[in-house]
Amino acid sequence: MTTIEGTVERITYRNEDNFYTVFKFKVGTDDIYTCVGNLAQITAGEELRLTGEWVRHNVYGLQFSVESALPITPSTLVGIEKYLGSGLIKGVGPATAKKLVDAFGMETLKVIEETPHRLTEVDGIGEKKAEVIASAFQAQKDIQDVMVFLQSNGITPLLSVKIYKAYGKDSVDVVKENPYRLAEDIFGVGFKTADKIALSLGLREDDPNRLRAGLKYALGQAVEQGHTYLPKDELLEEAKKLLGLEIPESLIEQLAAARQLIVEDSKCYLPSLYEAEQRVAKALVLLAKQVATLPFDDLQIESEFELAPEQKEAVKKAMQEKLLVITGGPGTGKTTITKVILDQWEKAGFKVLLASPTGRAAKRLAEATGHPAKTIHRLLEYGFGPTGMGFQRNESNKLRADALVLDEFSMVDIWLMDNLLRAVDENTRLLFIGDCDQLPAVGPGNVLRDIIDSGKIPVVKLTKVFRQKNQSQIVLNAHRINEGYFPEIDNNGDFVFMERKAPEEISSLIVELVADRLPKYVRKRYNMTIDFDTIQVLTPMRKSETGVDNLNKLLQKRLNPSGKKNEIQIGHRLYREQDKVMQIKNNYQKDVYNGDIGKIYRIDPEDKVVDVLFTDETGDRYVRYEEDELDELTLAYAISVHKSQGSEYPVVVMPVTTQHYVLLQRNLLYTGITRAKRLVVLVGSKQALFLGIKNNNTAQRYSYLAERIRMAVSSN
């Protein structure tokens, strides 16, 4: 890092939303440089100490990229006058600034801050104007003080902007009182950053507030890994790893007494998850015990769809049960069955709603059934309402329908399931459809698997794979892998394995396939138009040579090279117009959700804003991101298998390497392969593929839903 001191000559550009600023900076007597960075309300005439790096922009030339800016009180009359006359202080222009400096000299700033009534000594300034000047000066000082404090404690300007936008002038007080709030409230601030700030402010390592924050964070991390709870001993151990010292068990009891977590038989929950798990179990059992038989026309169904016995049984169950789960792998006829059930319900005069967890899955469901479908979030009308931001469909505003079909049910976590069931009317039939052998939801819980394992909810398991002419090897091999067998590979069909061992060879071949060979092959064989969504690279890991991050860099360079397109660099992340990107957190205000994939339509390098085109069941939507929101986006030329759930792609390319052994598991391979509609290409070693297939020890998720369902049945 380089440090320079000087004076702000003039502001060339400022974005008031994210404080991105371009300004001319005078160092010494002659040198004037262009500086850029996210800086709160710097002004012409202000003397600053800048820390950052020299960079060369491909259009604007040499620039100083500012990491932090600390003010130096203007030390000359010219500097004070220029600072006040910059237009930043309401009520003070160049003429008034000169009058003030002429009147008070080097004491001008002190007078404005400490004795503002003296401003009336200057011609043209009455009491009201003096108040306006003092108030505006104080507001700018508040912003400046906040930014200086945050940056002095190791927080980058971009994160400082986020914090200031969240807490305003109270930012310093919030951080001093409880720096760990930052990890909970601000996306992009992790526990380690908050902990570093806390320790720099003088908090002892064994301070009870630090230990309690560490416990809550460790439990939150477990939730992010899919658990609904952690056993008490494991929670203490994880917190110990995080904080580097022993944690007294009594602190868990303190948090429980304050209802910051729930302890039940040594199971430690976040309160929201404990309550959700309980409500879901009770709601499912109440629905399942109801009988709601409808007539079923065997002859008509046979003539139209030629259902197999187990498929017909599934349809009959849907006519008999208030709640039904249908699960099965690819090729078992889930779509056909859904169409038949919808047909029967329509004949009964039912109003039917269809939903899926993601926009892509909802769009596929609508196309497959001919019925409109929504995401669960849109079905439940997430947005502003009388009680604030949240689902507007709930206990007091139920969904009105005779039946609800929810597809891709394996993706539903316990929180979303809870909100859905709270909004379902007691007279509504529920049909949940999914593949229990796929990866569980990204969020906490294992709802589909738990319902099946409970043994108390009506479930139909489809096992028969219907072979057709030119049967897809994708389907056959997916089932072989799921059963623990090595796939049949002849490389002449739609399931291809390309042997490579070295990670560098694997990544190089993947880039060549995606950029050159596969587009030509797909056009010729399938007569398809190639767009940004035709070929998708899926990989088990983020890091490593064949992980998400590296493959995205390589593919971006090859598929969307730099040129005349606008681009924006944020830290180590580079975004370019026409880039394929993914949303990585739920943003309810923008109506975009974790896993949504879009294309960068436009970048404004001056305003530092990025417009992304998303296409889902609602059609095309353009969503704008400010610079401080871009950490919600990541390149999506390659994505993790987990993030691909609920989506389908014509072509899937997937590395299979021993580098991924920790995560290379049977259900992950199965999930990745079943995302492909036309062609799967695996690149790697057969040894790694064999090891992945044999690795059926999927990571255990702590969830108590199955047991709660059984207990709810027993108590009724």
PDB file of C-alpha atoms in Angstrom, residues 317-443:
ATOM      1  CA  LYS A 317     -53.516 -41.652  -3.750  1.00  0.00           C
ATOM      2  CA  ALA A 318     -53.729 -38.016  -4.909  1.00  0.00           C
ATOM      3  CA  MET A 319     -57.505 -38.469  -5.168  1.00  0.00           C
ATOM      4  CA  GLN A 320     -57.733 -40.018  -1.692  1.00  0.00           C
ATOM      5  CA  GLU A 321     -55.288 -38.021   0.400  1.00  0.00           C
ATOM      6  CA  LYS A 322     -55.319 -34.437   1.574  1.00  0.00           C
ATOM      7  CA  LEU A 323     -51.524 -34.490   1.603  1.00  0.00           C
ATOM      8  CA  LEU A 324     -49.310 -36.578  -0.648  1.00  0.00           C
ATOM      9  CA  VAL A 325     -45.600 -36.732  -1.462  1.00  0.00           C
ATOM     10  CA  ILE A 326     -44.541 -38.264  -4.794  1.00  0.00           C
ATOM     11  CA  THR A 327     -40.835 -38.969  -5.114  1.00  0.00           C
ATOM     12  CA  GLY A 328     -38.828 -40.589  -7.877  1.00  0.00           C
ATOM     13  CA  GLY A 329     -35.779 -40.166 -10.070  1.00  0.00           C
ATOM     14  CA  PRO A 330     -35.575 -39.094 -13.721  1.00  0.00           C
ATOM     15  CA  GLY A 331     -37.629 -41.116 -16.181  1.00  0.00           C
ATOM     16  CA  THR A 332     -40.081 -42.441 -13.561  1.00  0.00           C
ATOM     17  CA  GLY A 333     -42.980 -40.382 -14.890  1.00  0.00           C
ATOM     18  CA  LYS A 334     -43.407 -37.641 -12.308  1.00  0.00           C
ATOM     19  CA  THR A 335     -44.420 -35.122 -14.989  1.00  0.00           C
ATOM     20  CA  THR A 336     -46.950 -37.501 -16.556  1.00  0.00           C
ATOM     21  CA  ILE A 337     -48.502 -38.207 -13.179  1.00  0.00           C
ATOM     22  CA  THR A 338     -48.701 -34.505 -12.399  1.00  0.00           C
ATOM     23  CA  LYS A 339     -50.559 -33.879 -15.662  1.00  0.00           C
ATOM     24  CA  VAL A 340     -53.046 -36.680 -14.888  1.00  0.00           C
ATOM     25  CA  ILE A 341     -53.685 -35.400 -11.380  1.00  0.00           C
ATOM     26  CA  LEU A 342     -54.200 -31.860 -12.649  1.00  0.00           C
ATOM     27  CA  ASP A 343     -56.633 -33.218 -15.242  1.00  0.00           C
ATOM     28  CA  GLN A 344     -58.654 -35.042 -12.572  1.00  0.00           C
ATOM     29  CA  TRP A 345     -58.703 -31.997 -10.309  1.00  0.00           C
ATOM     30  CA  GLU A 346     -59.849 -29.782 -13.178  1.00  0.00           C
ATOM     31  CA  LYS A 347     -62.731 -32.199 -13.856  1.00  0.00           C
ATOM     32  CA  ALA A 348     -63.693 -31.811 -10.215  1.00  0.00           C
ATOM     33  CA  GLY A 349     -63.796 -28.028 -10.679  1.00  0.00           C
ATOM     34  CA  PHE A 350     -60.775 -27.354  -8.508  1.00  0.00           C
ATOM     35  CA  LYS A 351     -58.860 -24.099  -8.419  1.00  0.00           C
ATOM     36  CA  VAL A 352     -55.243 -25.279  -8.520  1.00  0.00           C
ATOM     37  CA  LEU A 353     -52.026 -23.377  -7.752  1.00  0.00           C
ATOM     38  CA  LEU A 354     -48.589 -24.529  -8.953  1.00  0.00           C
ATOM     39  CA  ALA A 355     -45.275 -23.439  -7.465  1.00  0.00           C
ATOM     40  CA  SER A 356     -41.556 -24.243  -7.360  1.00  0.00           C
ATOM     41  CA  PRO A 357     -38.701 -22.920  -5.218  1.00  0.00           C
ATOM     42  CA  THR A 358     -36.922 -21.140  -8.120  1.00  0.00           C
ATOM     43  CA  GLY A 359     -37.956 -19.073 -11.101  1.00  0.00           C
ATOM     44  CA  ARG A 360     -36.365 -21.518 -13.527  1.00  0.00           C
ATOM     45  CA  ALA A 361     -38.100 -24.488 -11.949  1.00  0.00           C
ATOM     46  CA  ALA A 362     -41.430 -22.636 -11.988  1.00  0.00           C
ATOM     47  CA  LYS A 363     -40.969 -21.838 -15.677  1.00  0.00           C
ATOM     48  CA  ARG A 364     -40.233 -25.520 -16.438  1.00  0.00           C
ATOM     49  CA  LEU A 365     -43.257 -26.629 -14.415  1.00  0.00           C
ATOM     50  CA  ALA A 366     -45.525 -24.270 -16.358  1.00  0.00           C
ATOM     51  CA  GLU A 367     -44.129 -25.462 -19.702  1.00  0.00           C
ATOM     52  CA  ALA A 368     -44.475 -29.140 -18.733  1.00  0.00           C
ATOM     53  CA  THR A 369     -48.060 -28.927 -17.436  1.00  0.00           C
ATOM     54  CA  GLY A 370     -49.586 -26.102 -19.439  1.00  0.00           C
ATOM     55  CA  HIS A 371     -50.639 -24.423 -16.201  1.00  0.00           C
ATOM     56  CA  PRO A 372     -49.240 -21.162 -14.828  1.00  0.00           C
ATOM     57  CA  ALA A 373     -46.686 -21.575 -12.042  1.00  0.00           C
ATOM     58  CA  LYS A 374     -44.922 -19.216  -9.651  1.00  0.00           C
ATOM     59  CA  THR A 375     -41.996 -19.297  -7.275  1.00  0.00           C
ATOM     60  CA  ILE A 376     -43.014 -19.937  -3.687  1.00  0.00           C
ATOM     61  CA  HIS A 377     -41.881 -16.415  -2.775  1.00  0.00           C
ATOM     62  CA  ARG A 378     -44.144 -14.873  -5.410  1.00  0.00           C
ATOM     63  CA  LEU A 379     -46.992 -17.220  -4.523  1.00  0.00           C
ATOM     64  CA  LEU A 380     -46.756 -16.031  -0.913  1.00  0.00           C
ATOM     65  CA  GLU A 381     -46.463 -12.415  -2.144  1.00  0.00           C
ATOM     66  CA  TYR A 382     -43.277 -11.357  -0.436  1.00  0.00           C
ATOM     67  CA  GLY A 383     -43.169  -7.576  -0.113  1.00  0.00           C
ATOM     68  CA  PHE A 384     -44.249  -4.603   1.970  1.00  0.00           C
ATOM     69  CA  GLY A 385     -47.490  -4.899   3.898  1.00  0.00           C
ATOM     70  CA  PRO A 386     -49.275  -3.583   6.978  1.00  0.00           C
ATOM     71  CA  THR A 387     -46.727  -5.217   9.299  1.00  0.00           C
ATOM     72  CA  GLY A 388     -43.667  -4.381   7.202  1.00  0.00           C
ATOM     73  CA  MET A 389     -41.571  -6.497   4.865  1.00  0.00           C
ATOM     74  CA  GLY A 390     -42.517 -10.171   4.705  1.00  0.00           C
ATOM     75  CA  PHE A 391     -44.832 -12.772   3.209  1.00  0.00           C
ATOM     76  CA  GLN A 392     -48.229 -11.190   2.754  1.00  0.00           C
ATOM     77  CA  ARG A 393     -49.873 -14.600   2.517  1.00  0.00           C
ATOM     78  CA  ASN A 394     -49.891 -16.004   6.040  1.00  0.00           C
ATOM     79  CA  GLU A 395     -52.193 -17.117   8.886  1.00  0.00           C
ATOM     80  CA  SER A 396     -54.339 -14.025   8.548  1.00  0.00           C
ATOM     81  CA  ASN A 397     -54.352 -13.913   4.724  1.00  0.00           C
ATOM     82  CA  LYS A 398     -54.513 -17.482   3.452  1.00  0.00           C
ATOM     83  CA  LEU A 399     -54.023 -18.719  -0.088  1.00  0.00           C
ATOM     84  CA  ARG A 400     -57.411 -19.517  -1.593  1.00  0.00           C
ATOM     85  CA  ALA A 401     -57.224 -22.707  -3.623  1.00  0.00           C
ATOM     86  CA  ASP A 402     -58.617 -26.217  -3.665  1.00  0.00           C
ATOM     87  CA  ALA A 403     -55.214 -27.740  -4.361  1.00  0.00           C
ATOM     88  CA  LEU A 404     -51.557 -26.765  -4.435  1.00  0.00           C
ATOM     89  CA  VAL A 405     -48.797 -28.552  -6.373  1.00  0.00           C
ATOM     90  CA  LEU A 406     -45.226 -27.911  -5.254  1.00  0.00           C
ATOM     91  CA  ASP A 407     -42.507 -29.234  -7.574  1.00  0.00           C
ATOM     92  CA  GLU A 408     -38.770 -29.686  -6.863  1.00  0.00           C
ATOM     93  CA  PHE A 409     -39.696 -30.286  -3.253  1.00  0.00           C
ATOM     94  CA  SER A 410     -36.169 -31.413  -2.287  1.00  0.00           C
ATOM     95  CA  MET A 411     -35.101 -27.755  -2.536  1.00  0.00           C
ATOM     96  CA  VAL A 412     -37.521 -26.522   0.134  1.00  0.00           C
ATOM     97  CA  ASP A 413     -35.895 -25.722   3.476  1.00  0.00           C
ATOM     98  CA  ILE A 414     -37.630 -25.686   6.846  1.00  0.00           C
ATOM     99  CA  TRP A 415     -38.098 -21.885   6.933  1.00  0.00           C
ATOM    100  CA  LEU A 416     -39.775 -21.786   3.532  1.00  0.00           C
ATOM    101  CA  MET A 417     -41.878 -24.847   4.361  1.00  0.00           C
ATOM    102  CA  ASP A 418     -43.078 -23.175   7.546  1.00  0.00           C
ATOM    103  CA  ASN A 419     -44.121 -20.001   5.732  1.00  0.00           C
ATOM    104  CA  LEU A 420     -45.892 -22.013   3.042  1.00  0.00           C
ATOM    105  CA  LEU A 421     -47.913 -24.126   5.469  1.00  0.00           C
ATOM    106  CA  ARG A 422     -48.896 -21.080   7.513  1.00  0.00           C
ATOM    107  CA  ALA A 423     -50.467 -19.636   4.362  1.00  0.00           C
ATOM    108  CA  VAL A 424     -52.273 -22.818   3.255  1.00  0.00           C
ATOM    109  CA  ASP A 425     -55.985 -23.028   3.995  1.00  0.00           C
ATOM    110  CA  GLU A 426     -57.067 -26.102   5.952  1.00  0.00           C
ATOM    111  CA  ASN A 427     -59.307 -27.185   3.064  1.00  0.00           C
ATOM    112  CA  THR A 428     -56.510 -27.128   0.471  1.00  0.00           C
ATOM    113  CA  ARG A 429     -55.032 -30.360  -0.884  1.00  0.00           C
ATOM    114  CA  LEU A 430     -51.243 -30.490  -1.070  1.00  0.00           C
ATOM    115  CA  LEU A 431     -49.151 -32.439  -3.562  1.00  0.00           C
ATOM    116  CA  PHE A 432     -45.375 -32.325  -3.094  1.00  0.00           C
ATOM    117  CA  ILE A 433     -43.199 -33.703  -5.919  1.00  0.00           C
ATOM    118  CA  GLY A 434     -39.450 -34.201  -5.747  1.00  0.00           C
ATOM    119  CA  ASP A 435     -36.458 -36.505  -5.915  1.00  0.00           C
ATOM    120  CA  CYS A 436     -35.291 -37.500  -2.442  1.00  0.00           C
ATOM    121  CA  ASP A 437     -31.945 -38.741  -3.808  1.00  0.00           C
ATOM    122  CA  GLN A 438     -30.894 -35.287  -4.947  1.00  0.00           C
ATOM    123  CA  LEU A 439     -28.921 -32.931  -2.745  1.00  0.00           C
ATOM    124  CA  PRO A 440     -30.983 -31.430   0.065  1.00  0.00           C
ATOM    125  CA  ALA A 441     -31.994 -27.762   0.166  1.00  0.00           C
ATOM    126  CA  VAL A 442     -29.296 -25.113   0.379  1.00  0.00           C
ATOM    127  CA  GLY A 443     -31.080 -23.732   3.448  1.00  0.00           C
TER     128      GLY A 443
END
